[in-house]
CSV table of C-alpha atoms in Angstrom, one decimal:
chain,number,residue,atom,x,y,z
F,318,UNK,CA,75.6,92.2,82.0
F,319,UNK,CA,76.7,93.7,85.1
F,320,UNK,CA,77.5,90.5,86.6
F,321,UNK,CA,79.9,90.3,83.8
F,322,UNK,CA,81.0,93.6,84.4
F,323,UNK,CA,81.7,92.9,87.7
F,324,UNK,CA,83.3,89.8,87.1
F,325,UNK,CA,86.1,91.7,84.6
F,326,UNK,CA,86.3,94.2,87.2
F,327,UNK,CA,87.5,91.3,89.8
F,328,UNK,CA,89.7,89.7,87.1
F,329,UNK,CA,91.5,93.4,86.4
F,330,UNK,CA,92.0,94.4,89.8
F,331,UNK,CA,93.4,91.1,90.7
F,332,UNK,CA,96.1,90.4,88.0
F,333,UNK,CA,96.9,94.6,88.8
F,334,UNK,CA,97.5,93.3,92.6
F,335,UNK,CA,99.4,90.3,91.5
F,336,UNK,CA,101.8,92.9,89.2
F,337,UNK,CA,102.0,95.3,92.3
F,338,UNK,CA,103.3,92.3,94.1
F,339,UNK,CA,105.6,91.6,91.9
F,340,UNK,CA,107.1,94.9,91.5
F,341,UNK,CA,107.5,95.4,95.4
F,342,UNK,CA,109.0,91.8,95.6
F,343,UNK,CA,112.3,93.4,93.2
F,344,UNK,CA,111.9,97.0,94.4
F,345,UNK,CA,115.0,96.9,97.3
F,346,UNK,CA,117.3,94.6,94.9
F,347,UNK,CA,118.9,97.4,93.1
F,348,UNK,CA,119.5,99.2,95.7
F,349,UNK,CA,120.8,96.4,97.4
F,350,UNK,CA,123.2,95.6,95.0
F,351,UNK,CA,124.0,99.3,94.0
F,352,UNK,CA,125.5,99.7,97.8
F,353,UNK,CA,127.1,96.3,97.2
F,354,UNK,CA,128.9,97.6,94.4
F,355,UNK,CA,129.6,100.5,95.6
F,356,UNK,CA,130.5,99.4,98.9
F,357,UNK,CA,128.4,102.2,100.5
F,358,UNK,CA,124.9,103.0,101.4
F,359,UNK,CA,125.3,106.8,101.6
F,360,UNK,CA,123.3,107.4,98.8
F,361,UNK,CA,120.3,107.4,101.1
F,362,UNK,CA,119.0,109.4,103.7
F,363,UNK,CA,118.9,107.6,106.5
F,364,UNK,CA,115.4,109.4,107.4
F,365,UNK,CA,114.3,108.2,104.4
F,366,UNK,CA,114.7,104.4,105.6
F,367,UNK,CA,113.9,104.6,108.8
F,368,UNK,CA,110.4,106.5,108.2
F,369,UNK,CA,110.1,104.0,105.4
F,370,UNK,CA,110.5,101.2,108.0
F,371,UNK,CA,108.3,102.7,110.1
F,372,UNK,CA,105.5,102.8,107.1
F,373,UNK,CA,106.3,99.3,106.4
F,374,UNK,CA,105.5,98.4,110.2
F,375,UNK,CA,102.1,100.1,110.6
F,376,UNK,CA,101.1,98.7,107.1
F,377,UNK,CA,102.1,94.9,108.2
F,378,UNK,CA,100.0,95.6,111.7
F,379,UNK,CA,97.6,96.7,109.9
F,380,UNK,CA,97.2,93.8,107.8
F,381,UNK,CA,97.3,91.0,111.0
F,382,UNK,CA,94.7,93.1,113.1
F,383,UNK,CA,92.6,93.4,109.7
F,384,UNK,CA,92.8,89.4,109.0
F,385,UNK,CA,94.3,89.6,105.8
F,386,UNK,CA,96.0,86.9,103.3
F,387,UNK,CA,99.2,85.5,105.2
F,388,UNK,CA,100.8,86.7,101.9
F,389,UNK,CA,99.9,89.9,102.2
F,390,UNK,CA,101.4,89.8,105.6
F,391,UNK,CA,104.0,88.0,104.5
F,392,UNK,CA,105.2,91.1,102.3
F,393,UNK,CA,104.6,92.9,105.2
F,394,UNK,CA,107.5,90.8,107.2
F,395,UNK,CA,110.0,90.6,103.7
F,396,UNK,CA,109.3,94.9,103.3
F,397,UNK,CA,110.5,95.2,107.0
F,398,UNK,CA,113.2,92.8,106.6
F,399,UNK,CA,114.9,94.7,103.3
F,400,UNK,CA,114.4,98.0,105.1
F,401,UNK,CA,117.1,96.5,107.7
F,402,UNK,CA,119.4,95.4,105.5
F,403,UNK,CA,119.4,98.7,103.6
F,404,UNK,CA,120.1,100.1,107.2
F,405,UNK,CA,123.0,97.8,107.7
F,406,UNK,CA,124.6,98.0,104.6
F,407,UNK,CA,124.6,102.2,105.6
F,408,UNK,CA,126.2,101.2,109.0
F,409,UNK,CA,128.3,98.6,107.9
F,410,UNK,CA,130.3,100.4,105.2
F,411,UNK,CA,130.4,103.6,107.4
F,412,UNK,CA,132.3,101.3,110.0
F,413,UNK,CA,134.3,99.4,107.3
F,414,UNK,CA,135.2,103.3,105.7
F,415,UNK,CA,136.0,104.6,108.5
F,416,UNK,CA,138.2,101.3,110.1
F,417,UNK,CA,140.5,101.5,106.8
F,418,UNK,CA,140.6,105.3,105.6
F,419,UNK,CA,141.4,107.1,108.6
F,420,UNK,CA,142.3,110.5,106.9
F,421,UNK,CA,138.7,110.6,106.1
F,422,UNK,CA,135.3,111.0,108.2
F,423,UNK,CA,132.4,109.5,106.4
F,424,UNK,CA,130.1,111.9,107.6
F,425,UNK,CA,132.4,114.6,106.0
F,426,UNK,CA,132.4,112.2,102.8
F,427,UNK,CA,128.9,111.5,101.9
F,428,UNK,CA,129.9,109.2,98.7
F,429,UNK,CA,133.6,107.1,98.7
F,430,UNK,CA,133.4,106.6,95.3
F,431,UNK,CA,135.0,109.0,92.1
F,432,UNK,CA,132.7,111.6,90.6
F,433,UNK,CA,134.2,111.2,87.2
F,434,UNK,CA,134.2,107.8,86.7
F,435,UNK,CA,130.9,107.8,88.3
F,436,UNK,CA,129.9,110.4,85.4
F,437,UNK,CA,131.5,108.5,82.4
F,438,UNK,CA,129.8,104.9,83.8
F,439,UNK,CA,126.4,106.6,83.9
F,440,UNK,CA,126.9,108.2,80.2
F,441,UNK,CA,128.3,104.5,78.6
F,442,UNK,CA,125.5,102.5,80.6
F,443,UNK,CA,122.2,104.4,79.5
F,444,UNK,CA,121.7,102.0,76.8
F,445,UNK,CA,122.5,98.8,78.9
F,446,UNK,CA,120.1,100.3,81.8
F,447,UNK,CA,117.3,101.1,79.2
F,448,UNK,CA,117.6,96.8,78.0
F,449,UNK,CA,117.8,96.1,81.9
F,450,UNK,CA,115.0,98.1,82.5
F,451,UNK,CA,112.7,97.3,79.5
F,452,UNK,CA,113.7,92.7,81.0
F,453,UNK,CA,112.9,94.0,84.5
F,454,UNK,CA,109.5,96.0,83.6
F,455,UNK,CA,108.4,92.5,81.1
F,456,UNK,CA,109.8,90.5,84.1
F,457,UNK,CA,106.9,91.7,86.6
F,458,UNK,CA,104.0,92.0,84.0
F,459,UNK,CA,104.8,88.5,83.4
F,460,UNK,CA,105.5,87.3,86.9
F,461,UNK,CA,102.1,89.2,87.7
F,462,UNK,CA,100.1,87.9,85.1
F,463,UNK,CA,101.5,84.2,86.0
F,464,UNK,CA,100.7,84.4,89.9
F,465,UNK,CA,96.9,85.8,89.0
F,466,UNK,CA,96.7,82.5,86.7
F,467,UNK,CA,98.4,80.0,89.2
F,468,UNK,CA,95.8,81.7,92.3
F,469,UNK,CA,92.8,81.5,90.0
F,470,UNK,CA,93.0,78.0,89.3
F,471,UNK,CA,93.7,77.0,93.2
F,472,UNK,CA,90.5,76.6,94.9
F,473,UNK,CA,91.0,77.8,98.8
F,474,UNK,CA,88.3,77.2,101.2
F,475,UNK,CA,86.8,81.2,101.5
F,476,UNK,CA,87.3,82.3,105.1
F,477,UNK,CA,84.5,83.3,107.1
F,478,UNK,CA,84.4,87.4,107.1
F,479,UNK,CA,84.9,88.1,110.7
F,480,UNK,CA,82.8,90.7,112.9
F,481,UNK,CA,85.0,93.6,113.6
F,482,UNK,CA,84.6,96.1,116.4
F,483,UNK,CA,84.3,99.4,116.0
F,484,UNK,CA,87.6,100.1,118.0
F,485,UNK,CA,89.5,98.2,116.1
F,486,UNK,CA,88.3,99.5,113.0
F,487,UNK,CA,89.6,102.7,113.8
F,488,UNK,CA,92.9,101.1,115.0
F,489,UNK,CA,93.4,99.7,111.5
F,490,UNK,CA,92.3,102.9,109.8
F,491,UNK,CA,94.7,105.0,112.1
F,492,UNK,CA,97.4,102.4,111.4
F,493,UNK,CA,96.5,103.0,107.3
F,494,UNK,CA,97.0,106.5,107.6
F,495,UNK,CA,100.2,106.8,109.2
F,496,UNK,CA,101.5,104.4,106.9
F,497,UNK,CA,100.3,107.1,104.1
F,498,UNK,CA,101.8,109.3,106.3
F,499,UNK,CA,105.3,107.6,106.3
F,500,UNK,CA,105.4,106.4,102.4
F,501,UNK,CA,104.9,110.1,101.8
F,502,UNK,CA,107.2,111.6,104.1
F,503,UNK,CA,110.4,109.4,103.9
F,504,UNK,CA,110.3,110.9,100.1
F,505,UNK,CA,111.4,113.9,100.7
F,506,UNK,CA,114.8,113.7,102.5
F,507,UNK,CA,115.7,111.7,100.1
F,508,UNK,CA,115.1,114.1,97.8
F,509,UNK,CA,117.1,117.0,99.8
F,510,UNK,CA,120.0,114.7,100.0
F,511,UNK,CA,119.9,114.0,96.2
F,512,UNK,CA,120.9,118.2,95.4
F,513,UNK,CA,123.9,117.6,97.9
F,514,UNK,CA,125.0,113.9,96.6
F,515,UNK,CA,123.3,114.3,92.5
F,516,UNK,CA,122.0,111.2,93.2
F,517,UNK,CA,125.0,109.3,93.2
F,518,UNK,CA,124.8,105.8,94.7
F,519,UNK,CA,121.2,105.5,94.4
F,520,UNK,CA,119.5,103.2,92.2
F,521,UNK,CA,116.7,105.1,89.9
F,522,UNK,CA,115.1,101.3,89.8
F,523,UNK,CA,114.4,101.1,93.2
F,524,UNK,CA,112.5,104.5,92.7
F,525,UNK,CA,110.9,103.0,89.2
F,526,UNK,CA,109.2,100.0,90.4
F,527,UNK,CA,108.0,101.7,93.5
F,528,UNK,CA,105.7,103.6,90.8
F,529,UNK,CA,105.1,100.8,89.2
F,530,UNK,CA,104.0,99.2,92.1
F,531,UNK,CA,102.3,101.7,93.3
F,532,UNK,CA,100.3,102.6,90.1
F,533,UNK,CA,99.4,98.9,89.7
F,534,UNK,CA,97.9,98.6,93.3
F,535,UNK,CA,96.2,102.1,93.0
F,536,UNK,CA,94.4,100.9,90.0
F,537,UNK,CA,93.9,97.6,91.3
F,538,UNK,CA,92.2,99.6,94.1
F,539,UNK,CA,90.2,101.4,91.7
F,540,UNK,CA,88.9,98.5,89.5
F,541,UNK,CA,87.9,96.4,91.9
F,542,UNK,CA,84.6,99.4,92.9
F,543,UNK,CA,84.0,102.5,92.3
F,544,UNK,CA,81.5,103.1,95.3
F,545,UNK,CA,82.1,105.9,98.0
F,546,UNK,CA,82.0,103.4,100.6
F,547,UNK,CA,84.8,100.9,99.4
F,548,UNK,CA,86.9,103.9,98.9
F,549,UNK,CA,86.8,105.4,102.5
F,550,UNK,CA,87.4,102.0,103.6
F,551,UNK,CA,90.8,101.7,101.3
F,552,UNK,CA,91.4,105.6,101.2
F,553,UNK,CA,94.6,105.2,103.6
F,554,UNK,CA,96.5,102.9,101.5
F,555,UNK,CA,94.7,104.4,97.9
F,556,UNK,CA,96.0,107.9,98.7
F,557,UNK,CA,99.6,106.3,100.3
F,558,UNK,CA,100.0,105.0,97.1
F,559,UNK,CA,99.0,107.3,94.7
F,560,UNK,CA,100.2,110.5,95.9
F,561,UNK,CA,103.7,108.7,96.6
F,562,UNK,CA,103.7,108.4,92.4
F,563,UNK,CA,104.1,111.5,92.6
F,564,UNK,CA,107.6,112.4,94.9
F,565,UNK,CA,109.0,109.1,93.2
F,566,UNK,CA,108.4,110.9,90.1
F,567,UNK,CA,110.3,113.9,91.3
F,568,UNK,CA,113.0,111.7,92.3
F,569,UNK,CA,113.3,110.1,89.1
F,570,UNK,CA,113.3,114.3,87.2
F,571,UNK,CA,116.8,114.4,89.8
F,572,UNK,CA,118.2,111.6,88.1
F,573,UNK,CA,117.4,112.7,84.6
F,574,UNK,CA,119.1,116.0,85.0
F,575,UNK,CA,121.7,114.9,86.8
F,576,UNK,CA,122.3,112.4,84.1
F,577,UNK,CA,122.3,115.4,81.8
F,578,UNK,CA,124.9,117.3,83.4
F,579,UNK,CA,127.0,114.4,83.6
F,580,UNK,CA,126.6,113.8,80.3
F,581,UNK,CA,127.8,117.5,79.0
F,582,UNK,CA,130.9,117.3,81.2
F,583,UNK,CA,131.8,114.5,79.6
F,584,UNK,CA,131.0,115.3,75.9
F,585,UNK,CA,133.0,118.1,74.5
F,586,UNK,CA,130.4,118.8,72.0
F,587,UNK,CA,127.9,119.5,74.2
F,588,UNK,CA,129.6,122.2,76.8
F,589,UNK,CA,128.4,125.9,76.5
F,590,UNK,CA,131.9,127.2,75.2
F,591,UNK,CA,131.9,124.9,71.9
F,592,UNK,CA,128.4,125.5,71.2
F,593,UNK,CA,128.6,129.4,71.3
């Protein structure tokens, strides 16, 4: 019975870490393609990036001095890669602003794009973001489930477990916590910013599927053991991951009220003078 037990346990925790894959996979695209479309990055705090970088780098040197999956560290490399073009898509529209609209500074100008229309396209697209999310969200789970079902059926040599010293044990875990460290911190300029710039040019998916991702890989965590000892060993990137639910959360509260007041300016019905 509890070899049973365990072997659900295995089965859970793996298609949750196949889903959390997934999810981080898509995570930078809307962002990506919301400062496309925009044609400017300064929806986001530069410190947010650049400690998230700086997370993603300690988590992928983590990962090679711990002898993980080269997928795992392949994620590592693809995270760190998206974090730079995020940062170059800032730059590069700041220069390409500031090159052909010399009457205005950029830095004066956090968003070069028109707050109404930005408020009537967020009122007419809730219900054609709602369908893109619900495609996106079946997207992973199936993506997930698919990756667990391909991986289970591919019989890989096992690799030895190495002998590890007790020096670099503590490297790893030190490189684990500041990771934590990061994920948690870059949250909250971004979340300062978002009072001054209401969250305009920022992509609420990007914010959604990091706590989806999250979430998955915190319960994948969880699943997989409940003992003390498997807990301290995967507490850096357990409490990174969980506790980052939460300031994503709080992000995602910005862009519902925000989305609210929008949504009363430009519905007539709705303002305080026709209601009273």
């Amino acid at each position: 019975m509890s070899y049973l037990l365990a072997s659900y346990n295995d089965t859970l925790s793996s298609i949750l870490g196949w889903v959390s894959i997934a999810c981080w996979i898509v995570v930078y695209s809307p962002q990506i393609h919301e400062n496309y479309s925009l044609q400017s990055g300064e929806g986001l705090s530069l410190i947010f990036v650049y400690v998230w970088l700086l997370g993603d780098i300690t988590n992928m040197t983590g990962a090679i001095l711990a002898g993980l999956l080269p997928t795992v560290i392949i994620l590592g490399v693809y995270y760190t890669l998206c974090d730079l073009i995020l940062l170059f898509q800032v730059y590069y529209y700041r220069w390409k602003a500031t090159k052909y609209q010399v009457s205005e500074s950029v830095e004066e100008t956090p968003l070069l794009i028109d707050t109404n229309a930005q408020n009537k396209r967020e009122v007419s697209s809730t219900k054609g973001i709602a369908i893109r999310y619900a495609g996106a969200l079946s997207f992973v789970m199936i993506a997930g489930v698919l990756a667990w079902w391909i991986s289970s059926n591919i019989n890989l040599p096992e690799k030895p477990q190495k002998h590890r010293s007790s020096s670099l044990t503590w490297v790893i875990q030190v490189l684990g916590w500041t990771s934590a460290i990061c994920y948690l911190g870059s949250r909250i300029p971004q979340i300062i910013k978002n009072f001054s710039t209401r969250c305009e040019g920022l992509a609420p998916a990007l914010f959604f599927f990091s706590i989806l991702g999250n979430a998955t890989y915190s319960l994948s965590i969880c699943v997989k053991s409940m003992e003390k000892e498997y807990h301290i060993t995967n507490g850096s990137w357990l409490a990174g991951s969980a506790l980052t639910i939460f300031l994503d959360l709080a992000v995602l509260s910005q862009f519902s009220y925000y989305r609210y007041m929008a949504f009363k300016r430009v519905q007539p019905g709705l303002t305080i003078e026709n209601t009273s």
